[in-house]
Structure formats: C-alpha cells, structure tokens
XYZ file of C-alpha atoms in Angstrom:
559
model
C -2.786 24.005 26.297
C -4.692 27.178 25.260
C -8.468 26.942 25.601
C -8.930 28.005 21.961
C -6.809 25.105 20.716
C -8.641 22.652 22.955
C -11.949 23.745 21.500
C -10.861 24.047 17.880
C -7.967 21.608 17.586
C -9.651 19.499 14.902
C -10.114 22.245 12.245
C -6.595 23.480 13.122
C -5.145 19.987 12.529
C -7.147 19.547 9.357
C -5.943 22.905 8.033
C -2.347 22.059 8.867
C -2.712 18.631 7.256
C -4.131 20.232 4.099
C -1.233 22.691 3.862
C 1.266 19.908 4.511
C -0.345 17.630 1.896
C -0.208 20.405 -0.694
C 3.525 20.836 -0.119
C 4.028 17.070 -0.108
C 2.265 16.555 -3.429
C 4.284 19.332 -5.004
C 7.444 17.656 -3.707
C 6.482 14.442 -5.524
C 6.233 16.258 -8.867
C 9.029 17.176 -11.247
C 9.624 18.930 -14.542
C 10.517 16.899 -17.614
C 11.024 18.468 -21.028
C 9.425 21.722 -19.830
C 6.295 20.042 -18.393
C 5.537 19.392 -14.721
C 4.527 15.773 -14.111
C 2.654 14.180 -11.237
C 3.153 10.403 -11.185
C 2.053 7.708 -8.729
C 3.943 4.542 -7.810
C 4.554 2.090 -10.642
C 1.924 -0.315 -9.268
C -0.700 2.422 -9.119
C 0.156 3.423 -12.687
C -0.834 -0.092 -13.802
C -4.359 0.710 -12.622
C -4.090 4.102 -14.333
C -3.451 2.376 -17.687
C -6.587 0.288 -17.116
C -8.419 3.539 -16.407
C -7.032 5.217 -19.524
C -8.098 2.354 -21.767
C -11.580 2.261 -20.225
C -12.094 5.985 -20.778
C -10.990 5.597 -24.398
C -13.550 2.910 -25.144
C -11.226 -0.089 -24.999
C -12.686 -1.633 -21.851
C -11.182 -2.138 -18.411
C -8.092 -3.817 -19.877
C -4.351 -3.324 -19.771
C -3.764 -4.289 -23.400
C -6.693 -3.829 -25.810
C -8.482 -7.121 -26.402
C -6.854 -8.957 -23.475
C -9.172 -9.471 -20.523
C -6.880 -9.968 -17.544
C -7.610 -8.482 -14.106
C -4.133 -7.270 -13.249
C -5.276 -5.209 -10.266
C -6.661 -5.922 -6.801
C -8.461 -2.609 -6.308
C -11.457 -2.577 -8.702
C -13.306 0.395 -7.204
C -10.152 2.512 -7.020
C -9.299 1.517 -10.597
C -12.819 2.472 -11.676
C -12.315 5.868 -10.018
C -9.110 6.223 -12.025
C -11.112 5.399 -15.152
C -13.716 8.071 -14.398
C -11.152 10.863 -13.974
C -9.755 10.045 -17.419
C -12.979 11.441 -18.882
C -11.930 14.854 -17.567
C -10.138 17.294 -19.918
C -6.862 17.066 -17.998
C -3.403 16.559 -19.570
C -1.940 13.109 -18.993
C 0.981 14.679 -17.124
C -1.432 16.018 -14.476
C -3.896 13.118 -14.257
C -2.197 11.496 -11.251
C -2.604 14.751 -9.328
C -6.365 14.090 -9.148
C -5.687 10.707 -7.531
C -3.351 12.314 -5.004
C -5.962 14.965 -4.154
C -8.546 12.203 -3.717
C -6.145 10.509 -1.313
C -5.887 13.705 0.729
C -9.694 13.983 0.897
C -9.993 10.342 2.002
C -7.451 10.975 4.751
C -9.251 14.109 5.927
C -12.562 12.257 6.106
C -10.831 9.402 7.934
C -9.507 11.833 10.540
C -13.081 12.842 11.365
C -14.056 9.231 12.063
C -10.841 8.588 14.013
C -11.774 11.551 16.191
C -15.271 10.135 16.752
C -13.946 6.648 17.575
C -11.361 8.041 19.997
C -14.072 10.116 21.648
C -16.289 7.043 22.156
C -13.421 4.928 23.499
C -12.118 7.575 25.919
C -15.330 9.366 26.936
C -14.225 12.464 25.011
C -10.734 12.742 26.475
C -8.895 15.596 24.767
C -5.528 13.860 25.100
C -6.733 10.656 23.465
C -8.693 12.285 20.635
C -6.053 14.917 19.841
C -3.108 12.535 19.650
C -5.105 9.848 17.832
C -5.914 12.337 15.077
C -2.379 13.768 15.084
C -0.691 10.370 14.827
C -3.020 9.239 12.038
C -2.525 12.445 10.068
C 1.264 12.302 10.201
C 2.156 8.630 10.297
C 4.409 8.515 7.264
C 3.594 5.021 5.899
C -0.078 6.016 5.732
C 0.855 9.272 3.992
C 3.229 7.461 1.659
C 0.788 4.780 0.492
C -2.152 7.176 0.178
C -0.820 10.501 -1.092
C 2.684 9.872 -2.435
C 2.073 6.501 -4.083
C -1.627 6.977 -4.863
C -2.658 3.535 -3.660
C -6.095 2.547 -2.324
C -4.903 2.634 1.299
C -6.514 6.020 1.970
C -9.998 4.994 0.921
C -9.628 1.726 2.855
C -8.727 3.792 5.935
C -11.895 5.811 5.394
C -14.067 2.735 4.969
C -12.595 0.943 7.991
C -12.731 3.967 10.302
C -16.293 4.885 9.301
C -17.458 1.269 9.638
C -15.787 0.925 13.037
C -17.429 4.133 14.238
C -20.857 2.960 13.088
C -20.328 -0.430 14.749
C -19.419 1.207 18.068
C -22.393 3.528 17.713
C -24.696 0.548 17.083
C -23.445 -1.080 20.291
C -24.059 2.131 22.215
C -27.510 2.961 20.817
C -28.725 -0.623 20.284
C -29.815 0.360 16.774
C -29.242 -1.558 13.548
C -27.236 0.435 10.968
C -27.984 -0.392 7.346
C -25.377 2.068 6.064
C -22.701 0.200 8.055
C -23.175 -2.987 6.053
C -23.362 -1.093 2.770
C -19.963 0.433 3.625
C -18.581 -2.992 4.505
C -19.900 -4.372 1.229
C -18.515 -1.523 -0.874
C -15.198 -1.916 0.946
C -14.796 -5.356 -0.617
C -14.970 -3.632 -4.002
C -11.948 -1.523 -3.081
C -10.012 -4.670 -2.184
C -11.563 -8.109 -1.880
C -9.466 -8.789 1.238
C -11.427 -6.038 3.032
C -13.848 -8.916 3.485
C -11.681 -9.933 6.472
C -12.476 -6.690 8.288
C -16.136 -6.997 7.288
C -16.306 -10.435 8.911
C -14.657 -9.189 12.124
C -17.082 -6.265 12.499
C -20.090 -8.459 11.691
C -19.076 -11.098 14.240
C -18.475 -8.406 16.839
C -22.022 -7.097 16.415
C -23.542 -10.565 16.400
C -21.777 -11.421 19.674
C -22.172 -8.151 21.586
C -25.367 -6.598 20.218
C -28.026 -9.207 20.933
C -31.037 -6.973 20.373
C -30.490 -6.801 16.591
C -28.790 -10.167 16.137
C -31.415 -11.421 13.682
C -31.048 -8.275 11.561
C -27.291 -8.799 11.415
C -27.784 -12.398 10.329
C -30.586 -11.878 7.806
C -29.959 -8.329 6.528
C -26.425 -7.138 7.333
C -24.299 -10.159 6.506
C -26.284 -10.970 3.305
C -25.567 -7.409 2.092
C -21.812 -8.029 2.398
C -22.136 -11.416 0.705
C -24.143 -9.795 -2.100
C -21.279 -7.421 -2.900
C -18.782 -10.292 -2.879
C -21.037 -12.463 -5.042
C -21.774 -9.594 -7.450
C -18.144 -8.691 -8.066
C -17.170 -12.358 -8.403
C -19.931 -12.868 -10.972
C -18.784 -9.782 -12.903
C -15.192 -11.040 -12.788
C -16.175 -14.440 -14.164
C -18.233 -12.794 -16.910
C -15.716 -10.108 -17.895
C -12.318 -11.626 -17.102
C -13.311 -15.301 -17.249
C -11.753 -15.988 -13.864
C -13.034 -16.409 -10.316
C -10.071 -14.542 -8.751
C -7.919 -11.565 -9.782
C -4.807 -12.459 -11.752
C -2.737 -10.877 -8.985
C -3.883 -13.633 -6.627
C -2.114 -16.249 -8.756
C 1.015 -14.086 -9.066
C 1.427 -13.588 -5.333
C -0.166 -16.566 -3.602
C 0.525 -19.564 -5.824
C 3.634 -21.359 -7.034
C 5.672 -20.662 -3.910
C 5.835 -22.683 -0.648
C 3.358 -21.307 1.887
C 5.765 -21.937 4.788
C 8.458 -19.759 3.202
C 5.882 -17.079 2.508
C 4.646 -17.030 6.103
C 8.196 -16.962 7.488
C 8.934 -13.957 5.331
C 5.646 -12.314 6.335
C 6.458 -12.732 10.020
C 10.008 -11.468 9.528
C 8.980 -8.249 7.759
C 6.148 -7.647 10.238
C 8.570 -7.752 13.168
C 10.991 -5.560 11.254
C 8.290 -2.989 10.442
C 7.742 -2.438 14.166
C 11.437 -2.452 15.076
C 12.805 1.079 15.477
C 16.130 1.735 13.780
C 18.149 4.193 15.869
C 21.565 3.303 14.440
C 21.798 6.681 12.704
C 21.365 8.431 16.070
C 22.893 6.065 18.633
C 25.487 3.415 17.876
C 24.474 1.176 20.764
C 23.229 -2.399 20.528
C 21.910 -2.244 24.088
C 19.898 0.890 23.380
C 18.639 -0.644 20.132
C 17.462 -3.706 22.046
C 15.857 -1.524 24.705
C 13.848 0.455 22.142
C 12.611 -2.753 20.556
C 11.491 -4.029 23.938
C 9.548 -0.774 24.366
C 7.853 -1.250 20.995
C 6.945 -4.864 21.794
C 5.459 -3.629 25.065
C 3.513 -0.989 23.126
C 2.015 -3.712 20.968
C 1.162 -6.044 23.848
C -0.010 -3.752 26.675
C -3.172 -2.437 24.941
C -4.308 -6.039 24.419
C -3.666 -6.870 28.075
C -5.444 -3.716 29.201
C -8.478 -4.414 27.014
C -8.651 -7.948 28.398
C -8.224 -6.830 32.019
C -10.940 -4.191 31.709
C -13.197 -6.381 29.557
C -13.347 -3.425 27.185
C -15.233 -4.731 24.145
C -14.796 -1.461 22.252
C -11.020 -1.695 22.447
C -11.326 -5.385 21.686
C -12.910 -4.542 18.317
C -10.216 -2.028 17.419
C -7.358 -4.318 18.386
C -8.905 -7.344 16.676
C -9.208 -5.420 13.400
C -5.586 -4.311 13.702
C -4.202 -7.720 14.665
C -6.219 -9.443 11.926
C -4.578 -7.235 9.314
C -1.169 -8.090 10.763
C -1.980 -11.789 10.511
C -3.203 -11.313 6.952
C 0.049 -9.548 6.089
C 1.991 -12.496 7.511
C -0.107 -14.930 5.475
C 0.557 -13.159 2.144
C 4.274 -12.794 2.889
C 4.176 -9.059 3.512
C 4.690 -6.531 0.741
C 7.442 -6.177 -1.815
C 8.215 -2.604 -0.663
C 8.945 -3.378 2.974
C 12.163 -1.355 2.697
C 10.108 1.836 3.025
C 9.673 0.953 6.685
C 6.669 0.994 8.985
C 3.295 -0.543 8.290
C 2.866 -1.982 4.801
C -0.259 -1.560 2.647
C -2.097 -4.406 4.346
C -1.584 -3.056 7.866
C -1.387 0.731 7.413
C -5.115 1.359 6.996
C -5.846 -0.331 10.340
C -3.052 1.269 12.363
C -5.119 4.347 13.383
C -7.252 1.940 15.428
C -4.085 0.761 17.177
C -3.051 4.366 17.817
C -6.365 5.008 19.576
C -5.978 1.885 21.718
C -2.346 2.637 22.584
C -2.963 6.282 23.492
C -6.093 5.436 25.491
C -4.246 2.713 27.423
C -1.343 5.062 28.190
C -3.694 7.869 29.228
C -5.717 5.538 31.460
C -2.608 4.187 33.217
C -1.284 7.681 33.887
C -4.689 8.911 35.042
C -5.225 6.002 37.417
C -1.778 6.509 38.971
C -1.936 10.290 38.948
C -1.470 10.753 42.703
C 1.544 8.452 42.877
C 3.164 10.009 39.802
C 2.683 13.540 41.103
C 4.494 12.619 44.287
C 7.398 10.683 42.779
C 8.090 12.126 39.321
C 10.615 14.977 39.122
C 8.536 16.642 36.396
C 4.846 17.319 35.929
C 3.013 14.017 35.458
C 1.077 15.417 32.471
C 4.326 16.338 30.749
C 5.531 12.805 31.435
C 2.389 11.325 29.891
C 2.690 13.436 26.744
C 6.393 12.628 26.503
C 5.693 8.887 26.627
C 2.957 9.188 23.980
C 5.240 11.173 21.674
C 8.078 8.711 22.262
C 5.807 5.906 21.086
C 5.108 7.775 17.839
C 8.796 8.493 17.220
C 9.741 4.848 17.763
C 6.976 3.680 15.412
C 8.286 6.148 12.857
C 11.884 4.939 13.035
C 11.627 1.477 11.468
C 13.370 3.103 8.526
C 16.006 5.777 9.138
C 14.534 7.881 6.321
C 10.906 7.883 7.546
C 11.057 11.022 9.670
C 13.249 12.819 7.127
C 10.635 12.152 4.453
C 7.839 13.169 6.808
C 9.513 16.536 7.353
C 10.183 16.857 3.582
C 13.935 16.950 4.108
C 14.748 14.305 1.489
C 13.031 13.250 -1.786
C 9.850 11.219 -1.481
C 9.819 7.472 -2.152
C 8.620 7.750 -5.758
C 10.427 10.849 -6.997
C 13.778 9.656 -8.303
C 12.512 6.335 -9.655
C 9.579 8.057 -11.413
C 11.903 10.588 -13.016
C 13.991 7.732 -14.409
C 10.953 5.717 -15.524
C 9.311 8.644 -17.287
C 12.532 9.332 -19.141
C 12.700 5.646 -20.010
C 9.092 5.717 -21.211
C 9.809 8.429 -23.756
C 13.053 6.765 -24.806
C 11.065 3.595 -25.534
C 8.762 5.720 -27.649
C 11.713 7.159 -29.559
C 13.069 3.735 -30.570
C 9.788 1.946 -31.429
C 6.750 2.501 -33.614
C 3.139 1.951 -32.581
C 3.178 -1.699 -33.747
C 6.034 -2.697 -31.466
C 5.679 -5.373 -28.790
C 7.648 -4.429 -25.688
C 8.677 -6.745 -22.854
C 8.994 -5.006 -19.491
C 9.124 -5.765 -15.771
C 8.113 -2.368 -14.366
C 4.801 -2.082 -16.191
C 3.222 1.020 -14.714
C 4.803 4.285 -15.817
C 6.187 3.270 -19.240
C 2.979 1.577 -20.519
C 0.788 4.413 -19.196
C 2.720 7.084 -21.061
C 2.826 4.871 -24.164
C -0.859 3.933 -24.422
C -0.572 3.030 -28.111
C 2.190 0.481 -27.507
C 1.657 -3.209 -26.750
C 3.467 -4.295 -23.577
C 4.196 -7.758 -22.206
C 4.331 -8.011 -18.405
C 7.367 -10.201 -17.758
C 6.399 -10.760 -14.104
C 2.880 -11.902 -14.919
C 0.716 -9.370 -13.124
C -1.259 -8.811 -16.322
C -0.303 -12.093 -18.000
C -2.253 -15.222 -17.069
C 0.194 -17.986 -17.968
C 3.168 -16.517 -16.111
C 0.928 -15.735 -13.122
C -0.056 -19.393 -12.810
C 3.474 -20.710 -13.120
C 5.860 -21.707 -10.366
C 8.240 -19.286 -8.730
C 11.718 -19.233 -10.234
C 14.452 -20.160 -7.778
C 17.445 -18.385 -9.277
C 19.556 -18.367 -6.115
C 20.877 -20.979 -3.710
C 20.411 -20.472 0.022
C 21.962 -22.172 3.021
C 18.711 -22.396 4.980
C 14.966 -21.828 4.782
C 15.164 -18.544 6.721
C 17.505 -16.895 4.204
C 15.418 -18.221 1.322
C 12.191 -16.939 2.872
C 13.572 -13.474 3.648
C 14.708 -13.131 0.022
C 11.134 -13.773 -1.201
C 9.683 -10.767 -3.056
C 5.873 -11.063 -3.407
C 4.779 -10.620 -7.010
C 8.362 -10.635 -8.283
C 9.330 -14.306 -8.368
C 7.800 -15.532 -11.636
C 9.096 -15.112 -15.155
C 9.468 -17.274 -18.254
C 11.533 -15.812 -21.095
C 11.288 -18.845 -23.425
C 7.486 -18.689 -23.135
C 7.419 -14.920 -23.756
C 9.666 -15.157 -26.808
C 7.706 -18.088 -28.268
C 4.222 -16.652 -27.704
C 4.711 -12.906 -28.168
C 7.936 -12.590 -30.169
C 8.658 -9.153 -28.616
C 10.393 -6.568 -30.757
C 12.265 -5.237 -27.770
C 12.873 -5.907 -24.079
C 13.124 -2.585 -22.298
C 14.485 -4.295 -19.179
C 15.391 -7.735 -17.907
C 14.275 -9.132 -14.557
C 16.023 -10.080 -12.352
C 18.170 -7.075 -13.174
C 21.287 -9.238 -12.881
C 19.672 -12.148 -14.697
C 22.622 -13.348 -16.750
C 20.820 -16.572 -17.689
C 17.883 -14.644 -19.165
C 20.018 -12.214 -21.118
C 22.078 -15.087 -22.490
C 18.886 -16.824 -23.635
C 17.783 -13.721 -25.541
C 21.170 -13.295 -27.212
C 21.015 -16.936 -28.357
C 17.477 -16.578 -29.729
C 17.602 -13.696 -32.154
C 18.137 -10.653 -29.965
C 20.981 -8.181 -29.921
C 22.051 -5.870 -27.124
C 21.600 -2.235 -28.133
C 21.527 1.161 -26.491
C 20.125 4.575 -27.282
C 22.334 7.049 -29.137
C 22.867 8.907 -25.867
C 23.823 5.624 -24.226
C 21.384 6.117 -21.335
C 19.196 3.046 -21.923
C 20.072 -0.532 -22.833
C 17.674 -2.850 -24.669
C 17.533 -6.334 -26.109
C 16.187 -5.899 -29.630
C 14.954 -8.549 -32.057
C 17.170 -8.625 -35.123
C 15.549 -7.288 -38.269
C 12.379 -6.018 -36.528
C 10.455 -3.539 -38.656
C 8.918 -1.987 -35.555
C 12.221 -0.625 -34.279
C 13.655 2.772 -35.189
C 17.141 1.486 -35.707
C 18.507 4.933 -36.513
C 17.984 5.874 -32.849
C 19.975 2.901 -31.558
C 23.555 1.776 -31.634
C 25.233 -1.503 -30.786
C 26.162 -2.021 -27.170
C 29.782 -2.940 -26.644
C 31.116 -4.209 -23.324
C 33.758 -1.908 -21.917
C 36.942 -3.445 -20.634
C 36.141 -2.294 -17.108
C 32.803 -4.158 -17.129
C 34.254 -7.447 -18.271
C-alpha cells in the first residue's frame, strides 16, 4: 500500500464516506408535484411529528392535548423538535436529520479508529479495516442515514464511551466525561442503560485504583440521568415507561418473543448466496464460516486474557441478547444487524479483524512457506471475505450499498406521501383519521387528528393483549410470525371511543374481519376519484369531502 495512503488513510476514508453519503441521501429523495422531498422511515416520522408540534407550541405530543410518549428516543426526538424552529420547508426538514446522521457516523469513525489502535497497538491493517467496515456496513448506513433513526448517535455514544473506558484502564485515571456520556446515552434510548452498566462494571472490576470514584461518582451520574428522565416522564406523560414499551413487550408470551428474537438473530448473521450460487452445501459452508467468525474472537480473547477485547465483545454480545429478549425488530427483512445490534457491531469488527490479523501474524513463517500466494494477500482476502459474508444476509444489501437499486425507504415513502396528500384532499381539518402507518401521513397533515390503530401513540391499545388472527401448527411458526409493535389492534374500541370519520388503511392489510366490522357499524367502502386509494368512510360525516370520493365496487375478478 502506498506510503501516502498509510499515513493519510483516515481523512481519505472520511472524504470518500462524505461523498458517498451525499449521493446516498440524494438517492433517498424524490420529486412530488414539482417539489423534491426528503423523508425518513415511517417510524422516524412519528418522532418528527412530535418535533413539529413542539416547535409550534403544542408540546412534545403527537396529537395536541394528548400526552402519550409514543417514541423511545427522547433526545433524538428533541433534536428533531429543535430543527423545526429553523426556516426550512417541511419537504426538506428530514434532510437535516440525515445530515446529522452522517456527522454522527463520521465522529464515530474517529473513535473506532482510536479503539482499534489501542486494541492492536496501532496496527494499520486493524485500524484501516475497522474504520472501512464501520463506514460501509449497510445496516448501519440504512438505520442512520437512510431511515434517520437514532442508531448513528448511539454508535457515537457507545464508541466514544468505549474509547474513554479503555483509556481509563490504560492511564489509571478517572474520566468524568465518560459517565456523562453514558448518562446522556440513556436519554437517546433508555435501553442504552445496558451498555452503561457493562462499561461501569468493567471499570469497577479491572480498574481498582479508582474503584471508589466509579461507585460514588460515576455510577450515580448514570442513575441520575435515568431518575431524571423517569421523573420527567411521570410528570409530563403520567407514566413510568414509554408507551412503546407496552406495545412491544406486553400482551404477548415472552417465550414466543424470545424464540422469534433468536430466530431473526441467527438469520441476520446467515449469508444468503442463493442469488450467486445455487448450492446447499456451499450455503451451509458459508454459514459455518460466519458462526466461526462470531465464536473465534471470543475464544481468542479468553485464551489471551485480553480484557480490552473482552469489553468490546461483551458490549456486542449484550446487545445481541437484548435483541433476542425483545423479539428482534419488525424490519428484519432488510437483513444484517437490526437497530438494537447495529450500533455495537463496529466493536465486533475491531475484535474480528484484530483476531484474524493476530493469527496470521503469529503464523507468518508457516504461511509464507506453505501458501501459494503472499500471506498478506491471504490475510486481506480473508478479512474482506468476512465483510462480504456479513453483508449478504439479504441479497439486496450489497446492491443497495453500491446504489444499484432503490434504497429501503424510497418506494414506500413515495406511496405514503402521495397517500398523505390524498387524505388531505378528501378530509377537512376537523376530520378524525384512523391509520396504521402513522409517520409520513400525520407529519404532512399536522392539522389533522390521527388515531394510531396499532397503539404506539394510543395508551389503551398499547396495554391490550396481542391479537392472534392466525392459526399455527406449532410454537415455532407462531413465534416466527410475531411482528414486534404490530400485533395489537381493537377496532370496536376505536370506533366507540373516537368515532373516526375515515380509516385510511386497515391493519392487518388482509383483515377481512376488521373490514366487515366497519361495514356493519356505519362505514362505507369508498375510493378517490382517480381510484388510487381505498378508504372506509363514516356515513354522513361532515368532515369528509364527498365530492372527491366515489363508491368502491368489487370487480368480478376480485370476487
């Protein structure tokens, strides 16, 4: 490798990442009605509606006057609120969040470089590939930049905290800023508390000199942040936990949830090569390689009694266990690490690359004598193979990374934005609208009242039991079908309490029982004049622009 690149690889990578991110963000945008829109994932747009309402003096609420914490990322939501004070058109507001995600990733790369340098005694191979893999691991890019979730800032907080913890071990000095970061991290997501506990315990066990400071200064700082936000939640939202906790972690058997969590975790680290090689044996072989990749760094850290690697791998494995506990994520079909694991995977990359580099280095003489190619080329080939296999859990991952196909949010956001303005065209500002996807449409209709049919921003539905609308032959099939945050609904309750003027969608999307209930209780199936959208509309509602609707008639082919 050229000497210049060895000396200046980090600014070169950062520059390349910045150029790539710019192209990526542009690829997520689209033009609608002559205006270019930048839109985040539907879940992130829920937080954006909270931010919009806060900036317009309505409070940190989803619907004015209703105090329900329908988000799990308070600090990120507050950031979204702050940017809504800027004189930026609503069509471009999400762009600021995407740019913030890029900046968080760039800052994270600096700390990943520093951690890799500490772990490997400044090995170029380890630091370079650790930064490269982190920068271009698609799930991390997807959650942070494409979808606009809080994963990027969590990556920054975890990587900076890990670096400071390793530095404290090395210098034997207590770091106050470390515990402030760990405390603030719980404001991004309360479950960051898990990582805070791991880092605190690590320091208590391995850094004896400052053990009392960790006990009486560091840990109380973290607990203060947890106590403070809990107190604010009780005062403002009248609840000890976010509403999303009840939606996702109550009303469904814990065993089924854990089975599903374990299933999707294994699947997320199982490379899919079917599009390249139609071979079951080769598929099995690649999965054995990936399992080895996951296990060998742990064995190496144990064999070498490497406490630095132990910290990195414990943080990573803890997030995997947490993901199993919550049943994984609803968007596992994107492939790779989900939101709960992605922000910790750079620490695994460092451990994996360092282990590989150490094994090759220790056996250098033997490899030089017996390998048909240069041993260094072999080492780099193995490292790159690991990255490719980790990036093949979904056949579309690499294609999206190289911008060859549309990004995960593009087509669905185009449809949802169009649907948002169609909703506006058939309702007036007094309308009550029932919806299941409650991010994009409510955000671009801030003056409309929406009812969240899946309960994320609705307390009663959130606390209900999961609806079992299918029959399964065994517990495995039932568990795999579980969709976190998408298993609770109650149409009789919604109709009785809210009396919606219109349902813009029905969930489940093939929920014949629910549609039949609406038709029997005062609703009629209608569609827009163009026929693009279908609604269930309350008969005689004065909040509906009936002139823009026509009766829906079943075609013979659909019967």
